[in-house]
């Protein structure tokens, strides 16, 4: 996951720095830089979605565990 985010950052830096450093070659590298940036954006979106889903699943498990802990306590208190 960190590699994907790192790749996106590198892509962004290359996208910003390359045209100014290589002004004569900017037109040649521009399509490549755009593809790298698009790949980073897509990867970031996929990782973000995966992390959100994992968080939801974790919260569901925690809620289930709390409910199971509360059941025996309620059963004992009603006796």
Short mmCIF file of N, CA, C and O in Angstrom, two decimals:
data_model
loop_
_atom_site.label_atom_id
_atom_site.label_comp_id
_atom_site.label_asym_id
_atom_site.label_seq_id
_atom_site.Cartn_x
_atom_site.Cartn_y
_atom_site.Cartn_z
N UNK A 1 0.84 -1.18 0.00
CA UNK A 1 0.00 0.00 0.00
C UNK A 1 0.88 1.25 0.00
O UNK A 1 0.59 2.20 -0.70
N UNK A 2 1.95 1.23 0.79
CA UNK A 2 2.84 2.40 0.83
C UNK A 2 3.54 2.58 -0.51
O UNK A 2 3.81 3.71 -0.90
N UNK A 3 3.81 1.48 -1.19
CA UNK A 3 4.47 1.58 -2.49
C UNK A 3 3.58 2.29 -3.50
O UNK A 3 4.06 3.07 -4.32
N UNK A 4 2.29 2.05 -3.43
CA UNK A 4 1.35 2.69 -4.36
C UNK A 4 1.31 4.19 -4.11
O UNK A 4 1.37 4.99 -5.04
N UNK A 5 1.22 4.56 -2.84
CA UNK A 5 1.18 5.98 -2.49
C UNK A 5 2.51 6.64 -2.86
O UNK A 5 2.54 7.74 -3.41
N UNK A 6 3.61 5.94 -2.60
CA UNK A 6 4.93 6.46 -2.97
C UNK A 6 5.03 6.66 -4.48
O UNK A 6 5.60 7.64 -4.96
N UNK A 7 4.48 5.71 -5.25
CA UNK A 7 4.49 5.82 -6.70
C UNK A 7 3.70 7.02 -7.17
O UNK A 7 4.09 7.71 -8.12
N UNK A 8 2.59 7.27 -6.52
CA UNK A 8 1.78 8.43 -6.88
C UNK A 8 2.53 9.73 -6.60
O UNK A 8 2.49 10.67 -7.39
N UNK A 9 3.24 9.76 -5.48
CA UNK A 9 4.01 10.96 -5.13
C UNK A 9 5.14 11.17 -6.13
O UNK A 9 5.35 12.28 -6.62
N UNK A 10 5.83 10.09 -6.46
CA UNK A 10 6.92 10.19 -7.45
C UNK A 10 6.36 10.65 -8.79
O UNK A 10 6.94 11.51 -9.45
N UNK A 11 5.22 10.09 -9.17
CA UNK A 11 4.59 10.50 -10.42
C UNK A 11 4.24 11.98 -10.43
O UNK A 11 4.43 12.67 -11.43
N UNK A 12 3.73 12.46 -9.30
CA UNK A 12 3.38 13.88 -9.20
C UNK A 12 4.61 14.76 -9.29
O UNK A 12 4.60 15.78 -9.99
N UNK A 13 5.67 14.36 -8.61
CA UNK A 13 6.91 15.15 -8.65
C UNK A 13 7.48 15.17 -10.07
O UNK A 13 7.88 16.22 -10.57
N UNK A 14 7.48 14.01 -10.71
CA UNK A 14 7.98 13.95 -12.08
C UNK A 14 7.11 14.82 -12.98
O UNK A 14 7.62 15.54 -13.84
N UNK A 15 5.81 14.75 -12.78
CA UNK A 15 4.90 15.55 -13.60
C UNK A 15 5.11 17.04 -13.46
O UNK A 15 4.96 17.79 -14.42
N UNK A 16 5.46 17.46 -12.28
CA UNK A 16 5.67 18.89 -12.04
C UNK A 16 7.07 19.32 -12.48
O UNK A 16 7.25 20.36 -13.10
N UNK A 17 8.08 18.50 -12.18
CA UNK A 17 9.47 18.90 -12.40
C UNK A 17 9.94 18.67 -13.84
O UNK A 17 10.74 19.46 -14.35
N UNK A 18 9.48 17.64 -14.49
CA UNK A 18 10.02 17.28 -15.79
C UNK A 18 9.89 18.38 -16.84
O UNK A 18 10.87 18.68 -17.53
N UNK A 19 8.73 18.99 -17.00
CA UNK A 19 8.64 20.03 -18.04
C UNK A 19 9.59 21.21 -17.81
O UNK A 19 10.15 21.73 -18.76
N UNK A 20 9.78 21.60 -16.57
CA UNK A 20 10.67 22.73 -16.32
C UNK A 20 12.13 22.34 -16.46
O UNK A 20 12.94 23.13 -16.92
N UNK A 21 12.47 21.12 -16.07
CA UNK A 21 13.86 20.67 -16.19
C UNK A 21 14.23 20.34 -17.63
O UNK A 21 15.35 20.56 -18.06
N UNK A 22 13.31 19.79 -18.33
CA UNK A 22 13.57 19.35 -19.70
C UNK A 22 12.61 20.05 -20.65
O UNK A 22 11.85 19.42 -21.37
N UNK A 23 12.67 21.37 -20.66
CA UNK A 23 11.68 22.13 -21.44
C UNK A 23 11.67 21.72 -22.90
O UNK A 23 10.60 21.67 -23.52
N UNK A 24 12.79 21.40 -23.45
CA UNK A 24 12.85 20.97 -24.85
C UNK A 24 12.22 19.61 -25.06
O UNK A 24 11.69 19.31 -26.13
N UNK A 25 12.27 18.76 -24.04
CA UNK A 25 11.73 17.41 -24.15
C UNK A 25 10.35 17.28 -23.53
O UNK A 25 9.79 16.20 -23.49
N UNK A 26 9.81 18.38 -23.01
CA UNK A 26 8.51 18.36 -22.33
C UNK A 26 7.41 17.75 -23.18
O UNK A 26 6.59 16.98 -22.70
N UNK A 27 7.39 18.08 -24.47
CA UNK A 27 6.36 17.56 -25.36
C UNK A 27 6.48 16.06 -25.55
O UNK A 27 5.50 15.35 -25.74
N UNK A 28 7.71 15.55 -25.50
CA UNK A 28 7.94 14.12 -25.68
C UNK A 28 7.53 13.35 -24.43
O UNK A 28 6.92 12.29 -24.53
N UNK A 29 7.86 13.87 -23.27
CA UNK A 29 7.59 13.16 -22.02
C UNK A 29 6.19 13.40 -21.47
O UNK A 29 5.74 12.66 -20.59
N UNK A 30 5.51 14.40 -21.96
CA UNK A 30 4.19 14.74 -21.42
C UNK A 30 3.21 13.55 -21.43
O UNK A 30 2.58 13.28 -20.41
N UNK A 31 3.07 12.83 -22.53
CA UNK A 31 2.14 11.68 -22.51
C UNK A 31 2.55 10.62 -21.48
O UNK A 31 1.70 10.05 -20.80
N UNK A 32 3.83 10.38 -21.37
CA UNK A 32 4.32 9.40 -20.40
C UNK A 32 4.02 9.86 -18.98
O UNK A 32 3.54 9.08 -18.14
N UNK A 33 4.27 11.11 -18.71
CA UNK A 33 4.01 11.67 -17.38
C UNK A 33 2.52 11.60 -17.06
O UNK A 33 2.13 11.24 -15.95
N UNK A 34 1.67 11.91 -18.04
CA UNK A 34 0.23 11.82 -17.81
C UNK A 34 -0.19 10.39 -17.49
O UNK A 34 -1.01 10.17 -16.60
N UNK A 35 0.37 9.42 -18.18
CA UNK A 35 0.04 8.02 -17.91
C UNK A 35 0.48 7.60 -16.52
O UNK A 35 -0.24 6.89 -15.82
N UNK A 36 1.65 8.04 -16.10
CA UNK A 36 2.13 7.72 -14.75
C UNK A 36 1.20 8.34 -13.71
O UNK A 36 0.82 7.68 -12.73
N UNK A 37 0.81 9.57 -13.92
CA UNK A 37 -0.10 10.24 -12.99
C UNK A 37 -1.46 9.56 -12.95
O UNK A 37 -2.03 9.35 -11.87
N UNK A 38 -1.99 9.19 -14.12
CA UNK A 38 -3.29 8.51 -14.16
C UNK A 38 -3.21 7.18 -13.42
O UNK A 38 -4.12 6.81 -12.68
N UNK A 39 -2.10 6.46 -13.61
CA UNK A 39 -1.92 5.18 -12.90
C UNK A 39 -1.88 5.39 -11.40
O UNK A 39 -2.47 4.62 -10.64
N UNK A 40 -1.20 6.43 -10.96
CA UNK A 40 -1.14 6.74 -9.53
C UNK A 40 -2.50 7.10 -8.97
O UNK A 40 -2.86 6.68 -7.87
N UNK A 41 -3.27 7.85 -9.72
CA UNK A 41 -4.61 8.25 -9.27
C UNK A 41 -5.52 7.03 -9.16
O UNK A 41 -6.25 6.87 -8.17
N UNK A 42 -5.48 6.16 -10.16
CA UNK A 42 -6.30 4.95 -10.14
C UNK A 42 -5.90 4.05 -8.98
O UNK A 42 -6.75 3.52 -8.25
N UNK A 43 -4.60 3.88 -8.77
CA UNK A 43 -4.11 3.03 -7.68
C UNK A 43 -4.53 3.61 -6.33
O UNK A 43 -4.95 2.88 -5.43
N UNK A 44 -4.42 4.92 -6.17
CA UNK A 44 -4.81 5.57 -4.93
C UNK A 44 -6.29 5.34 -4.64
O UNK A 44 -6.69 5.04 -3.51
N UNK A 45 -7.12 5.48 -5.67
CA UNK A 45 -8.57 5.28 -5.49
C UNK A 45 -8.87 3.84 -5.08
O UNK A 45 -9.69 3.61 -4.19
N UNK A 46 -8.18 2.89 -5.70
CA UNK A 46 -8.40 1.48 -5.36
C UNK A 46 -7.98 1.18 -3.93
O UNK A 46 -8.69 0.49 -3.19
N UNK A 47 -6.84 1.69 -3.53
CA UNK A 47 -6.35 1.46 -2.17
C UNK A 47 -7.26 2.14 -1.16
O UNK A 47 -7.57 1.56 -0.11
N UNK A 48 -7.72 3.34 -1.45
CA UNK A 48 -8.62 4.05 -0.55
C UNK A 48 -9.91 3.27 -0.33
O UNK A 48 -10.40 3.15 0.79
N UNK A 49 -10.46 2.72 -1.41
CA UNK A 49 -11.68 1.93 -1.31
C UNK A 49 -11.45 0.67 -0.48
O UNK A 49 -12.26 0.31 0.37
N UNK A 50 -10.31 0.02 -0.71
CA UNK A 50 -9.99 -1.20 0.03
C UNK A 50 -9.84 -0.91 1.52
O UNK A 50 -10.34 -1.65 2.36
N UNK A 51 -9.19 0.18 1.86
CA UNK A 51 -9.01 0.55 3.26
C UNK A 51 -10.35 0.88 3.91
O UNK A 51 -10.62 0.48 5.05
N UNK A 52 -11.22 1.56 3.20
CA UNK A 52 -12.54 1.90 3.74
C UNK A 52 -13.36 0.63 3.99
O UNK A 52 -13.99 0.50 5.05
N UNK A 53 -13.32 -0.30 3.06
CA UNK A 53 -14.06 -1.56 3.23
C UNK A 53 -13.51 -2.36 4.41
O UNK A 53 -14.27 -2.93 5.19
N UNK A 54 -12.19 -2.39 4.53
CA UNK A 54 -11.57 -3.10 5.65
C UNK A 54 -11.98 -2.47 6.97
O UNK A 54 -12.27 -3.17 7.94
N UNK A 55 -12.01 -1.15 7.03
CA UNK A 55 -12.44 -0.45 8.24
C UNK A 55 -13.88 -0.78 8.60
O UNK A 55 -14.20 -0.98 9.78
N UNK A 56 -14.75 -0.84 7.61
CA UNK A 56 -16.15 -1.18 7.86
C UNK A 56 -16.27 -2.60 8.41
O UNK A 56 -17.02 -2.85 9.36
N UNK A 57 -15.52 -3.53 7.82
CA UNK A 57 -15.55 -4.92 8.29
C UNK A 57 -15.03 -5.02 9.72
O UNK A 57 -15.60 -5.73 10.55
N UNK A 58 -13.97 -4.29 10.01
CA UNK A 58 -13.42 -4.30 11.37
C UNK A 58 -14.43 -3.75 12.37
O UNK A 58 -14.64 -4.32 13.44
N UNK A 59 -15.10 -2.65 12.01
CA UNK A 59 -16.11 -2.07 12.90
C UNK A 59 -17.26 -3.04 13.12
O UNK A 59 -17.80 -3.12 14.24
N UNK A 60 -17.66 -3.78 12.09
CA UNK A 60 -18.71 -4.78 12.24
C UNK A 60 -18.30 -5.88 13.22
O UNK A 60 -19.09 -6.31 14.06
N UNK A 61 -17.06 -6.34 13.10
CA UNK A 61 -16.56 -7.40 13.99
C UNK A 61 -16.52 -6.90 15.43
O UNK A 61 -16.91 -7.61 16.36
N UNK A 62 -16.08 -5.67 15.63
CA UNK A 62 -16.03 -5.09 16.98
C UNK A 62 -17.45 -4.99 17.55
O UNK A 62 -17.67 -5.34 18.72
N UNK A 63 -18.39 -4.56 16.75
CA UNK A 63 -19.78 -4.45 17.23
C UNK A 63 -20.34 -5.83 17.60
O UNK A 63 -21.02 -5.96 18.62
N UNK A 64 -20.05 -6.84 16.78
CA UNK A 64 -20.50 -8.20 17.09
C UNK A 64 -19.89 -8.70 18.39
O UNK A 64 -20.58 -9.32 19.22
N UNK A 65 -18.60 -8.45 18.57
CA UNK A 65 -17.92 -8.90 19.80
C UNK A 65 -18.51 -8.20 21.02
O UNK A 65 -18.75 -8.85 22.05
N UNK A 66 -18.78 -6.91 20.92
CA UNK A 66 -19.38 -6.18 22.04
C UNK A 66 -20.77 -6.72 22.36
O UNK A 66 -21.15 -6.84 23.52
N UNK A 67 -21.53 -7.05 21.31
CA UNK A 67 -22.87 -7.60 21.52
C UNK A 67 -22.80 -8.95 22.21
O UNK A 67 -23.61 -9.25 23.10
N UNK A 68 -21.84 -9.77 21.84
CA UNK A 68 -21.68 -11.08 22.47
C UNK A 68 -21.25 -10.94 23.93
O UNK A 68 -21.67 -11.72 24.77
N UNK A 69 -20.42 -9.96 24.21
CA UNK A 69 -20.01 -9.72 25.61
C UNK A 69 -21.21 -9.25 26.43
O UNK A 69 -21.38 -9.65 27.57
N UNK A 70 -22.05 -8.42 25.85
CA UNK A 70 -23.19 -7.86 26.57
C UNK A 70 -24.28 -8.91 26.81
O UNK A 70 -24.98 -8.84 27.82
N UNK A 71 -24.42 -9.90 25.96
CA UNK A 71 -25.46 -10.94 26.13
C UNK A 71 -25.33 -11.67 27.45
O UNK A 71 -26.30 -11.72 28.21
N UNK A 72 -24.18 -12.27 27.78
CA UNK A 72 -24.08 -12.97 29.05
C UNK A 72 -24.29 -12.05 30.26
O UNK A 72 -24.88 -12.44 31.25
N UNK A 73 -23.86 -10.82 30.15
CA UNK A 73 -24.04 -9.87 31.26
C UNK A 73 -25.53 -9.60 31.47
O UNK A 73 -25.99 -9.52 32.60
N UNK A 74 -26.29 -9.48 30.41
CA UNK A 74 -27.73 -9.24 30.53
C UNK A 74 -28.43 -10.48 31.09
O UNK A 74 -29.33 -10.38 31.90
N UNK A 75 -28.00 -11.65 30.65
CA UNK A 75 -28.61 -12.89 31.12
C UNK A 75 -28.36 -13.09 32.60
O UNK A 75 -29.24 -13.50 33.35
N UNK A 76 -27.17 -12.77 33.08
CA UNK A 76 -26.83 -12.91 34.51
C UNK A 76 -27.59 -11.89 35.34
O UNK A 76 -28.03 -12.21 36.44
N UNK A 77 -27.74 -10.68 34.83
CA UNK A 77 -28.39 -9.63 35.61
C UNK A 77 -29.90 -9.85 35.71
O UNK A 77 -30.53 -9.37 36.64
N UNK A 78 -30.49 -10.61 34.79
CA UNK A 78 -31.94 -10.82 34.83
C UNK A 78 -32.32 -11.98 35.76
O UNK A 78 -33.47 -12.19 36.02
N UNK A 79 -31.36 -12.76 36.24
CA UNK A 79 -31.66 -13.91 37.12
C UNK A 79 -31.87 -13.50 38.53
O UNK A 79 -31.65 -12.63 39.15
#
